[in-house]
Short mmCIF file of C-alpha atoms in Angstrom, two decimals:
data_model
loop_
_atom_site.label_atom_id
_atom_site.label_comp_id
_atom_site.label_asym_id
_atom_site.label_seq_id
_atom_site.Cartn_x
_atom_site.Cartn_y
_atom_site.Cartn_z
CA UNK F 11 123.45 110.66 69.81
CA UNK F 12 124.43 113.84 71.71
CA UNK F 13 124.64 115.92 68.45
CA UNK F 14 124.22 119.74 68.36
CA UNK F 15 120.53 119.19 67.05
CA UNK F 16 119.62 117.13 70.30
CA UNK F 17 117.09 118.87 72.35
CA UNK F 18 115.88 116.59 75.11
CA UNK F 19 117.92 115.01 77.88
CA UNK F 20 117.06 111.74 79.69
CA UNK F 21 118.73 110.16 82.73
CA UNK F 22 119.99 106.64 82.24
CA UNK F 23 120.79 104.57 85.47
CA UNK F 24 122.61 101.27 85.22
CA UNK F 25 121.99 99.13 88.38
CA UNK F 26 123.96 96.28 89.83
CA UNK F 27 125.54 94.02 87.08
CA UNK F 28 124.57 96.38 84.29
CA UNK F 29 127.04 98.92 85.60
CA UNK F 30 129.82 96.45 85.17
CA UNK F 31 128.93 96.37 81.56
CA UNK F 32 128.71 100.10 81.01
CA UNK F 33 131.45 101.14 83.45
CA UNK F 34 129.16 103.82 85.08
CA UNK F 35 126.20 104.16 87.35
CA UNK F 36 124.28 106.75 85.39
CA UNK F 37 124.69 109.24 82.69
CA UNK F 38 122.66 112.13 81.10
CA UNK F 39 122.08 111.55 77.28
CA UNK F 40 120.69 113.78 74.69
CA UNK F 41 118.26 112.58 72.01
CA UNK F 42 116.46 114.39 69.26
CA UNK F 43 112.90 115.67 69.94
CA UNK F 44 110.59 112.87 68.96
CA UNK F 45 112.90 109.92 69.96
CA UNK F 46 111.37 106.89 71.07
CA UNK F 47 112.60 103.95 73.32
CA UNK F 48 113.74 102.03 70.39
CA UNK F 49 116.23 104.93 69.76
CA UNK F 50 117.43 104.68 73.33
CA UNK F 51 117.88 100.86 72.87
CA UNK F 52 119.85 101.22 69.81
CA UNK F 53 121.98 103.97 71.23
CA UNK F 54 122.67 101.50 74.23
CA UNK F 55 123.30 98.73 72.13
CA UNK F 56 125.70 100.46 69.91
CA UNK F 57 127.59 101.86 72.90
CA UNK F 58 127.50 98.90 75.32
CA UNK F 59 126.39 95.86 73.29
CA UNK F 60 123.36 95.28 75.58
CA UNK F 61 121.23 93.64 72.86
CA UNK F 62 118.18 95.42 74.04
CA UNK F 63 115.25 94.33 74.17
CA UNK F 64 116.66 91.59 76.12
CA UNK F 65 114.96 89.31 78.67
CA UNK F 66 118.11 89.37 80.73
CA UNK F 67 117.99 93.02 81.33
CA UNK F 68 114.82 94.68 83.01
CA UNK F 69 114.13 98.05 81.57
CA UNK F 70 112.11 100.70 83.31
CA UNK F 71 110.92 104.10 82.05
CA UNK F 72 109.83 106.45 84.81
CA UNK F 73 108.85 103.60 87.17
CA UNK F 74 106.99 101.31 84.62
CA UNK F 75 108.34 98.48 82.56
CA UNK F 76 108.90 99.51 79.09
CA UNK F 77 106.47 96.71 77.77
CA UNK F 78 103.71 98.36 79.93
CA UNK F 79 103.53 101.33 77.60
CA UNK F 80 100.79 100.89 75.01
CA UNK F 81 103.44 101.70 72.23
CA UNK F 82 106.04 99.71 73.83
CA UNK F 83 109.31 100.56 72.05
CA UNK F 84 107.65 103.18 70.10
CA UNK F 85 106.90 105.20 73.11
CA UNK F 86 108.28 108.70 72.85
CA UNK F 87 110.86 109.75 75.40
CA UNK F 88 110.50 113.25 77.03
CA UNK F 89 112.83 115.79 78.63
CA UNK F 90 113.67 114.62 82.07
CA UNK F 91 112.68 110.95 81.73
CA UNK F 92 114.52 108.46 83.89
CA UNK F 93 115.49 105.02 82.36
CA UNK F 94 116.72 102.27 84.64
CA UNK F 95 118.36 99.07 83.48
CA UNK F 96 118.81 96.23 85.92
CA UNK F 97 119.36 92.60 85.81
CA UNK F 98 116.53 90.23 86.77
CA UNK F 99 116.76 89.86 90.43
CA UNK F 100 114.62 86.93 90.79
CA UNK F 101 116.37 84.61 93.19
CA UNK F 102 114.99 83.81 96.66
CA UNK Z 19 92.67 100.63 121.43
CA UNK Z 20 93.96 97.52 123.33
CA UNK Z 21 92.19 94.33 122.60
CA UNK Z 22 91.06 92.85 125.83
CA UNK Z 23 90.44 89.38 124.71
CA UNK Z 24 94.16 88.68 123.76
CA UNK Z 25 96.60 89.50 126.55
CA UNK Z 26 100.37 88.98 127.07
CA UNK Z 27 101.47 86.72 129.87
CA UNK Z 28 104.46 87.60 131.91
CA UNK Z 29 106.70 85.48 129.81
CA UNK Z 30 105.76 87.11 126.69
CA UNK Z 31 106.19 90.68 128.18
CA UNK Z 32 109.54 89.65 129.08
CA UNK Z 33 110.44 88.09 125.70
CA UNK Z 34 109.35 90.94 123.78
CA UNK Z 35 110.51 93.58 126.21
CA UNK Z 36 113.16 95.28 124.06
CA UNK Z 37 110.83 95.84 121.23
CA UNK Z 38 107.83 96.87 123.47
CA UNK Z 39 109.85 99.50 125.18
CA UNK Z 40 110.12 101.33 121.68
CA UNK Z 41 108.06 104.37 121.42
CA UNK Z 42 104.76 103.72 119.88
CA UNK Z 43 104.95 99.96 120.02
CA UNK Z 44 104.24 98.93 123.59
CA UNK Z 45 101.75 96.20 124.71
CA UNK Z 46 99.26 97.37 122.15
CA UNK Z 47 101.76 96.73 119.15
CA UNK Z 48 102.81 93.40 120.54
CA UNK Z 49 98.99 92.18 120.83
CA UNK Z 50 98.54 93.38 117.18
CA UNK Z 51 101.47 90.91 116.31
CA UNK Z 52 100.15 88.19 118.50
CA UNK Z 53 96.74 88.40 116.56
CA UNK Z 54 98.34 88.56 113.24
CA UNK Z 55 98.61 85.96 110.50
CA UNK Z 56 101.24 86.21 107.66
CA UNK Z 57 101.82 84.05 104.66
CA UNK Z 58 105.35 83.46 103.73
CA UNK Z 59 105.65 82.26 100.07
CA UNK Z 60 108.81 80.15 99.90
CA UNK Z 61 111.11 78.72 102.55
CA UNK Z 62 114.40 79.11 101.12
CA UNK Z 63 117.00 81.82 101.61
CA UNK Z 64 114.73 84.73 101.98
CA UNK Z 65 112.03 82.71 103.71
CA UNK Z 66 114.51 81.53 106.36
CA UNK Z 67 115.39 85.06 107.32
CA UNK Z 68 111.90 86.33 107.25
CA UNK Z 69 110.43 83.27 109.14
CA UNK Z 70 113.19 83.69 111.87
CA UNK Z 71 112.67 87.27 112.57
CA UNK Z 72 108.84 87.18 112.38
CA UNK Z 73 108.77 84.23 114.74
CA UNK Z 74 111.22 85.97 117.09
CA UNK Z 75 109.19 89.16 117.04
CA UNK Z 76 106.08 87.19 118.12
CA UNK Z 77 103.85 87.12 114.96
CA UNK Z 78 100.99 84.94 116.12
CA UNK Z 79 100.57 82.81 113.20
CA UNK Z 80 102.95 82.04 110.36
CA UNK Z 81 101.71 80.19 107.28
CA UNK Z 82 104.95 79.09 105.28
CA UNK Z 83 104.73 77.33 102.07
CA UNK Z 84 107.20 75.51 99.93
CA UNK Z 85 107.17 72.34 97.93
CA UNK Z 86 111.05 71.62 98.30
CA UNK Z 87 113.09 69.42 100.32
CA UNK Z 88 116.34 70.42 101.76
CA UNK Z 89 119.28 69.89 99.77
CA UNK Z 90 123.10 70.44 100.41
CA UNK Z 91 123.50 73.34 98.01
CA UNK Z 92 120.89 75.15 99.92
CA UNK Z 93 122.76 75.39 103.27
CA UNK Z 94 124.89 78.36 102.23
CA UNK Z 95 121.77 80.65 102.70
CA UNK Z 96 118.90 78.84 104.03
CA UNK Z 97 119.75 79.30 107.54
CA UNK Z 98 116.56 77.34 108.91
CA UNK Z 99 118.20 74.22 108.06
CA UNK Z 100 121.22 72.10 108.83
CA UNK Z 101 123.02 68.98 107.54
CA UNK Z 102 120.59 66.89 109.58
CA UNK Z 103 117.58 68.24 107.46
CA UNK Z 104 118.90 67.18 104.16
CA UNK Z 105 116.20 65.25 102.32
CA UNK Z 106 113.32 66.35 104.62
CA UNK Z 107 110.57 68.72 103.72
CA UNK Z 108 111.75 72.19 104.08
CA UNK Z 109 108.48 73.34 105.58
CA UNK Z 110 108.33 70.67 108.14
CA UNK Z 111 112.05 71.34 109.35
CA UNK Z 112 111.21 75.04 109.24
CA UNK Z 113 108.14 74.47 111.51
CA UNK Z 114 110.19 72.52 113.86
CA UNK Z 115 113.01 75.14 114.20
CA UNK Z 116 110.63 78.16 114.45
CA UNK Z 117 108.68 76.41 117.22
CA UNK Z 118 111.90 76.08 119.09
CA UNK Z 119 112.80 79.71 118.53
CA UNK Z 120 109.39 80.70 119.78
CA UNK Z 121 107.11 78.17 121.21
CA UNK Z 122 104.24 80.86 121.91
CA UNK Z 123 103.28 81.16 118.12
CA UNK Z 124 101.46 78.90 115.60
CA UNK Z 125 103.30 77.67 112.46
CA UNK Z 126 101.31 76.19 109.61
CA UNK Z 127 103.51 74.43 107.27
CA UNK Z 128 102.18 74.01 103.69
CA UNK Z 129 103.98 71.47 101.62
CA UNK Z 130 102.60 72.42 98.35
CA UNK Z 131 103.43 74.14 95.01
CA UNK Z 132 101.76 77.46 94.58
CA UNK Z 133 99.44 77.54 91.83
CA UNK Z 134 96.50 79.66 90.55
CA UNK Z 135 94.06 77.09 91.87
CA UNK Z 136 95.42 76.80 95.49
CA UNK Z 137 96.96 80.26 96.21
CA UNK Z 138 93.76 81.39 97.99
CA UNK Z 139 93.56 78.35 100.24
CA UNK Z 140 97.32 78.54 101.01
CA UNK Z 141 97.22 82.06 101.92
CA UNK Z 142 94.39 81.57 104.13
CA UNK Z 143 93.46 84.46 106.35
CA UNK Z 144 96.84 85.98 106.30
CA UNK Z 145 96.81 89.80 106.51
CA UNK Z 146 99.97 90.16 104.46
CA UNK Z 147 101.79 87.93 101.76
CA UNK Z 148 105.68 87.97 101.74
CA UNK Z 149 107.35 86.98 98.75
CA UNK Z 150 110.29 84.63 99.37
CA UNK Z 151 110.00 83.00 95.98
CA UNK Z 152 112.76 82.14 93.50
CA UNK Z 153 111.14 82.70 90.14
CA UNK Z 154 108.84 85.34 88.62
CA UNK Z 155 106.36 82.93 87.27
CA UNK Z 156 105.22 82.05 90.73
CA UNK Z 157 105.42 85.70 91.82
CA UNK Z 158 102.95 86.65 89.09
CA UNK Z 159 100.38 84.13 90.52
CA UNK Z 160 100.91 85.46 94.06
CA UNK Z 161 100.75 89.15 92.66
CA UNK Z 162 97.55 88.63 90.94
CA UNK Z 163 95.93 86.92 93.98
CA UNK Z 164 97.07 89.71 96.10
CA UNK Z 165 95.71 92.42 93.90
CA UNK Z 166 92.31 90.67 93.60
CA UNK Z 167 92.13 89.81 97.34
CA UNK Z 168 93.26 93.39 98.25
CA UNK Z 169 96.14 92.11 100.26
CA UNK Z 170 99.52 93.71 100.75
CA UNK Z 171 102.30 91.84 99.11
CA UNK Z 172 106.08 92.56 99.90
CA UNK Z 173 108.07 91.56 96.70
CA UNK Z 174 111.73 90.87 97.10
CA UNK Z 175 114.36 89.05 94.91
CA UNK Z 176 118.00 88.43 95.07
CA UNK Z 177 120.80 87.84 92.83
CA UNK Z 178 124.44 87.32 93.96
CA UNK Z 179 125.03 90.30 96.16
CA UNK Z 180 122.06 92.28 94.89
CA UNK Z 181 118.56 92.43 95.90
CA UNK Z 182 115.41 94.50 95.26
CA UNK Z 183 112.35 95.27 97.53
CA UNK Z 184 109.05 97.02 97.31
CA UNK Z 185 105.75 97.01 99.23
CA UNK Z 186 102.92 96.45 96.91
CA UNK Z 187 99.39 97.32 97.90
CA UNK Z 188 97.15 97.72 94.89
CA UNK Z 189 95.27 99.82 94.07
CA UNK Z 190 97.33 102.27 96.06
CA UNK Z 191 100.71 101.28 94.52
CA UNK Z 192 101.65 99.64 91.05
CA UNK Z 193 101.60 95.77 91.12
CA UNK Z 194 104.45 93.51 90.32
CA UNK Z 195 103.46 93.38 86.66
CA UNK Z 196 103.32 97.15 86.29
CA UNK Z 197 107.06 97.30 86.88
CA UNK Z 198 108.25 93.77 85.63
CA UNK Z 199 106.10 92.76 82.87
CA UNK Z 200 108.62 90.34 81.18
CA UNK Z 201 109.73 87.48 83.37
CA UNK Z 202 113.06 86.16 82.87
CA UNK Z 203 112.93 82.38 82.52
CA UNK Z 204 113.69 80.41 85.83
CA UNK Z 205 117.15 79.34 86.17
CA UNK Z 206 119.57 78.56 88.94
CA UNK Z 207 120.89 82.06 90.05
CA UNK Z 208 123.84 83.02 92.17
CA UNK Z 209 122.89 83.95 95.74
CA UNK Z 210 125.07 84.85 98.62
CA UNK Z 211 123.66 84.06 101.94
CA UNK Z 212 124.20 87.35 103.33
CA UNK Z 213 122.19 89.01 100.49
CA UNK Z 214 119.11 86.82 101.32
CA UNK Z 215 119.74 87.66 104.94
CA UNK Z 216 119.59 91.40 104.28
CA UNK Z 217 116.72 91.49 101.97
CA UNK Z 218 114.68 89.01 104.15
CA UNK Z 219 115.23 91.25 107.18
CA UNK Z 220 114.08 94.30 105.18
CA UNK Z 221 110.99 92.20 104.20
CA UNK Z 222 110.42 90.97 107.89
CA UNK Z 223 110.92 94.78 109.02
CA UNK Z 224 108.31 96.04 106.47
CA UNK Z 225 105.93 93.33 107.65
CA UNK Z 226 106.32 94.46 111.37
CA UNK Z 227 105.72 97.95 110.44
CA UNK Z 228 102.63 97.07 108.56
CA UNK Z 229 101.23 94.90 111.33
CA UNK Z 230 101.83 97.54 114.11
CA UNK Z 231 101.01 100.44 111.92
CA UNK Z 232 104.24 102.34 112.47
CA UNK Z 233 106.62 104.11 110.07
CA UNK Z 234 106.48 104.67 106.29
CA UNK Z 235 106.01 101.74 104.23
CA UNK Z 236 107.96 100.94 100.97
CA UNK Z 237 105.00 101.92 98.71
CA UNK Z 238 105.73 103.11 95.27
CA UNK Z 239 109.41 102.83 95.76
CA UNK Z 240 111.69 100.05 94.67
CA UNK Z 241 114.98 99.80 96.64
CA UNK Z 242 117.80 98.04 94.80
CA UNK Z 243 120.64 96.86 96.85
CA UNK Z 244 124.13 96.55 95.06
CA UNK Z 245 125.96 94.66 97.71
CA UNK Z 246 129.16 94.75 95.75
CA UNK Z 247 129.41 98.44 96.16
CA UNK Z 248 127.05 98.58 99.11
CA UNK Z 249 124.81 101.14 97.57
CA UNK Z 250 120.98 101.30 97.83
CA UNK Z 251 119.26 102.89 94.76
CA UNK Z 252 115.80 103.98 95.13
CA UNK Z 253 113.43 104.05 92.13
CA UNK Z 254 110.06 105.69 92.13
CA UNK Z 255 107.41 103.33 90.70
CA UNK Z 256 104.30 104.12 88.82
CA UNK Z 257 101.08 102.22 88.09
CA UNK Z 258 100.65 101.15 84.34
CA UNK Z 259 97.39 101.97 82.85
CA UNK Z 260 97.61 98.99 80.49
CA UNK Z 261 98.65 96.56 83.10
CA UNK Z 262 96.52 93.43 82.65
CA UNK Z 263 96.49 92.50 86.31
CA UNK Z 264 95.65 95.77 88.22
CA UNK Z 265 94.77 98.60 85.73
CA UNK Z 266 90.98 97.79 85.88
CA UNK Z 267 91.25 98.35 89.71
CA UNK Z 268 92.09 101.87 89.34
CA UNK Z 269 91.11 103.12 85.89
#
């Protein structure tokens, strides 16, 4: 993405084992105004082959699960949003 | 104000001295613990750590629930058990060990699988519910009960050398499904015993804070432990207006 026409920036954090797949803990990524979570997923899939949406990766936008937004992957992202990806930490 | 009906005897004052001398704990805090009832959902790796520390701290009544029996593959992390317990009901072995750790407290062992139909009976009069489960499907049942019953619910999970924890108290905080609406399928996950120990200790500490009324609870925050790199990441959590479990409580 990160083109000269891009005009919103979001923080993407990669937690625990997701970091092993991306090689970094977090990054700031620019997307064109009007981009939605699906665009973020496609960018991540192309760059890191994460196969999002993926039940093996829990995705959180500003503290809420992606699927908790009424528009789900069609939810528009905004300047300053924080997206976190983490593995399902479900053991006990 | 001190409750005159429940007092500490000399043995208890001696046993709990090192925590009672903490600022703002004292006899009053210890009596709060003595009067308290907690529900520990799961007696595995997390449950072992939580139960041992809450018993040691003097929580008056511990209700511990698990439908499993001790297996050899549990013993790397489930520190309540030894080889001699293999094949026995976990909760029964747990109750025996916990009673030895602290004979002054009451242990209620519940050998049952947690389901929608029995969670209310299992939790009983517990003031707080502690998630020591190993799958999201059962967590959702406990989460829904906690939301509807207005009880605090500490969520924790572990995976390998990673863990996560948050203090849920709807409608003040998001519930579990606000943040994790899509459960991964149940599976056998890697867990290092120390990870369960660390995260269980954090759960126990949050429980003690809640029961004694001290400190700042882990509300609206998710702490994620990356044990491989020994980092703690803190995420701010938000309630979901479309959450099918809790949104009707705060909308």
